[in-house]
CSV table of C-alpha atoms in Angstrom, one decimal:
chain,number,residue,atom,x,y,z
A,1166,ASP,CA,3.0,43.5,8.2
A,1167,ARG,CA,2.4,39.4,7.4
A,1168,TYR,CA,0.7,40.7,4.1
A,1169,HIS,CA,2.5,42.9,1.9
A,1170,ALA,CA,2.9,43.8,-1.7
A,1171,THR,CA,5.9,42.3,-3.4
A,1172,ALA,CA,7.2,44.2,-6.8
A,1173,VAL,CA,8.5,41.6,-9.2
A,1174,ALA,CA,10.3,42.2,-12.2
A,1175,PHE,CA,8.5,40.9,-15.9
A,1176,ASP,CA,11.6,38.7,-16.5
A,1177,GLU,CA,12.7,35.5,-15.0
A,1178,HIS,CA,12.0,36.9,-11.5
A,1179,LEU,CA,8.3,36.7,-12.2
A,1180,PHE,CA,8.6,33.0,-12.8
A,1181,LYS,CA,10.5,32.0,-9.8
A,1182,CYS,CA,7.7,33.8,-7.8
A,1183,MET,CA,5.2,32.1,-9.5
A,1184,VAL,CA,7.0,28.5,-8.8
A,1185,TYR,CA,7.2,30.0,-5.4
A,1186,ILE,CA,3.7,30.5,-4.9
A,1187,ASP,CA,2.7,27.4,-6.3
A,1188,MET,CA,4.7,25.8,-3.9
A,1189,ASN,CA,3.7,26.8,-0.9
A,1190,MET,CA,1.5,23.5,-0.2
A,1191,VAL,CA,4.1,21.7,-0.4
A,1192,ARG,CA,6.3,23.7,1.5
A,1193,ALA,CA,3.3,23.8,4.6
A,1194,GLY,CA,3.7,19.8,4.0
A,1195,VAL,CA,-0.5,19.4,2.9
A,1196,VAL,CA,0.8,17.6,-0.6
A,1197,LYS,CA,3.5,16.7,-2.1
A,1198,HIS,CA,3.3,18.4,-5.4
A,1199,PRO,CA,1.3,21.4,-6.9
A,1200,ALA,CA,-0.8,19.4,-9.0
A,1201,GLU,CA,-2.5,17.7,-6.0
A,1202,TRP,CA,-3.6,21.2,-4.5
A,1203,PRO,CA,-6.6,22.5,-6.5
A,1204,PHE,CA,-6.5,26.1,-5.9
A,1205,CYS,CA,-2.9,27.0,-7.4
A,1206,GLY,CA,-1.7,28.8,-10.4
A,1207,TYR,CA,0.3,25.6,-11.5
A,1208,ASN,CA,-3.1,23.6,-12.1
A,1209,GLU,CA,-4.7,27.0,-14.1
A,1210,ILE,CA,-1.5,26.7,-16.3
A,1211,GLN,CA,-1.4,23.1,-16.8
A,1212,ASN,CA,-5.4,22.8,-17.3
A,1213,PRO,CA,-6.4,26.2,-18.7
A,1214,ARG,CA,-10.5,27.1,-18.4
A,1215,GLN,CA,-12.5,27.5,-21.3
A,1216,ARG,CA,-14.3,30.1,-19.7
A,1217,TYR,CA,-13.9,32.3,-16.7
A,1218,SER,CA,-10.1,31.7,-16.6
A,1219,LEU,CA,-8.4,33.1,-13.7
A,1220,ILE,CA,-4.9,34.1,-15.7
A,1221,ASP,CA,-4.7,36.3,-18.3
A,1222,TYR,CA,-2.9,34.0,-20.8
A,1223,HIS,CA,-2.9,37.0,-23.7
A,1224,ARG,CA,-0.8,38.9,-21.1
A,1225,LEU,CA,1.3,36.4,-19.1
A,1226,ILE,CA,3.0,34.8,-22.2
A,1227,PRO,CA,4.5,37.4,-23.6
A,1228,LEU,CA,5.9,38.8,-20.0
A,1229,LEU,CA,7.3,35.9,-19.5
A,1230,GLN,CA,8.6,35.3,-22.8
A,1231,MET,CA,7.0,32.4,-24.0
A,1232,ARG,CA,5.5,31.7,-27.6
A,1233,ASP,CA,2.8,30.0,-26.4
A,1234,ILE,CA,0.6,28.1,-23.9
A,1235,GLU,CA,2.3,25.0,-24.4
A,1236,GLU,CA,5.7,26.2,-23.7
A,1237,LEU,CA,4.2,28.2,-20.2
A,1238,GLN,CA,3.1,24.8,-19.5
A,1239,GLU,CA,6.2,22.8,-20.2
A,1240,SER,CA,8.2,25.5,-18.6
A,1241,CYS,CA,5.9,25.6,-15.8
A,1242,ARG,CA,6.1,21.7,-15.3
A,1243,LYS,CA,9.8,21.8,-15.7
A,1244,ARG,CA,10.8,24.5,-12.9
A,1245,VAL,CA,8.4,22.8,-10.3
A,1246,GLU,CA,10.4,19.2,-11.3
A,1247,GLU,CA,13.8,20.9,-10.8
A,1248,ASP,CA,12.1,22.8,-7.4
A,1249,LEU,CA,11.1,19.3,-6.1
A,1250,ALA,CA,14.3,17.7,-7.0
A,1251,THR,CA,16.4,20.0,-5.0
A,1252,ARG,CA,14.2,19.9,-2.0
A,1253,ASN,CA,14.4,23.6,-2.0
A,1254,GLN,CA,11.0,23.3,0.0
A,1255,SER,CA,12.3,26.4,2.6
A,1256,ARG,CA,11.0,30.1,3.2
A,1257,ASP,CA,12.6,32.4,0.8
A,1258,SER,CA,12.5,35.9,2.3
A,1259,LYS,CA,13.4,37.4,-1.0
A,1260,TRP,CA,9.5,36.7,-2.0
A,1261,THR,CA,8.5,36.9,1.5
A,1262,GLU,CA,9.6,40.4,3.1
A,1263,SER,CA,11.3,42.4,0.0
A,1264,ILE,CA,9.7,45.3,-1.4
A,1265,ALA,CA,10.8,44.4,-4.8
A,1266,VAL,CA,12.6,42.0,-6.4
A,1267,GLY,CA,14.2,42.2,-9.8
A,1268,SER,CA,17.5,43.0,-11.7
A,1269,LYS,CA,19.5,45.9,-10.5
A,1270,VAL,CA,17.8,48.3,-13.0
A,1271,PHE,CA,14.6,47.5,-11.9
A,1272,ILE,CA,15.3,47.9,-8.3
A,1273,GLU,CA,16.9,51.4,-9.3
A,1274,ALA,CA,13.3,52.1,-11.4
A,1275,THR,CA,11.6,51.2,-8.3
A,1276,ILE,CA,13.4,53.2,-6.0
A,1277,LYS,CA,13.3,56.2,-8.0
A,1278,ARG,CA,9.3,55.3,-8.3
A,1279,LEU,CA,8.9,55.3,-4.3
A,1280,GLY,CA,10.7,58.8,-4.2
A,1281,ILE,CA,10.9,60.0,-0.4
A,1282,ARG,CA,9.3,56.5,0.2
A,1283,ALA,CA,12.1,54.8,-0.6
A,1284,LYS,CA,14.5,56.4,2.4
A,1285,GLY,CA,15.8,54.0,4.3
A,1286,ARG,CA,15.6,51.0,2.2
A,1287,LYS,CA,18.5,48.8,1.1
A,1288,ILE,CA,19.4,47.2,-2.0
A,1289,VAL,CA,20.6,43.5,-1.5
A,1290,GLY,CA,21.8,41.2,-4.4
A,1291,SER,CA,24.4,39.7,-6.7
A,1292,LYS,CA,24.8,39.7,-10.3
A,1293,LYS,CA,21.4,37.9,-11.2
A,1294,SER,CA,19.1,39.1,-8.8
A,1295,TYR,CA,18.5,42.0,-6.4
A,1296,GLU,CA,16.1,43.3,-3.9
A,1297,LEU,CA,14.7,46.2,-2.0
A,1298,ARG,CA,14.3,45.6,1.6
A,1299,GLU,CA,13.6,47.3,4.6
A,1300,PRO,CA,15.6,47.7,7.5
A,1301,ALA,CA,15.4,44.5,10.0
A,1302,ILE,CA,13.3,45.4,13.4
A,1303,PRO,CA,14.0,42.8,16.2
A,1304,TYR,CA,10.9,41.7,17.9
A,1305,GLY,CA,10.1,43.6,20.6
A,1306,ALA,CA,12.8,46.7,19.9
A,1307,ASN,CA,9.0,48.9,20.0
A,1308,LEU,CA,8.6,48.1,23.3
A,1309,THR,CA,9.1,51.6,25.5
A,1310,PRO,CA,10.2,51.8,29.0
A,1311,GLU,CA,6.4,51.8,30.0
A,1312,ASN,CA,5.1,48.6,28.1
A,1313,GLY,CA,8.1,46.7,28.8
A,1314,LEU,CA,7.1,46.6,32.2
A,1315,LEU,CA,3.7,45.2,31.5
A,1316,ARG,CA,5.6,42.2,30.1
A,1317,LEU,CA,6.7,41.1,33.8
A,1318,GLN,CA,3.2,41.1,35.4
A,1319,ASN,CA,1.7,39.3,32.3
A,1320,THR,CA,3.7,36.0,32.5
A,1321,TYR,CA,2.9,33.0,34.5
A,1322,ASN,CA,4.9,30.0,34.9
A,1323,TRP,CA,3.1,26.8,33.6
A,1324,ASP,CA,3.4,25.1,36.9
A,1325,ASP,CA,1.2,27.7,38.3
A,1326,ILE,CA,-1.4,27.8,36.7
A,1327,GLY,CA,-4.6,25.5,37.6
């Protein structure tokens, strides 16, 4: 599936995920800095709305173990600048393909919550970060002999067209 939810631990992983999302338009080459894209969390945090806020700061600040909005803003700026400085602008499958991302304890708890639905999933990770992943299926692996033959009849040489 192109779009799916990824469970993220309420710790350092959540902040990294937020920065990764804020950097989407930078990775796409649309802007050079998230501040240039008006529709991202970065701008919501740096310039909080007085009314109709999209972010629940009263919940987010404690989740990220911050003292106040100023600390959240500074930390967000710092992390985005670090990401820009390291030119870390490639897609990270941790955030785009995982079922869950967090500590080993978080991943194990997620597996418990998923129950039988976690069968066949594997834990990938190191000391600081773990992921719960689905097995990778090669593109076209689900073609059966019946529809595999259709592929030969559904191709055209570019030079033969028109």
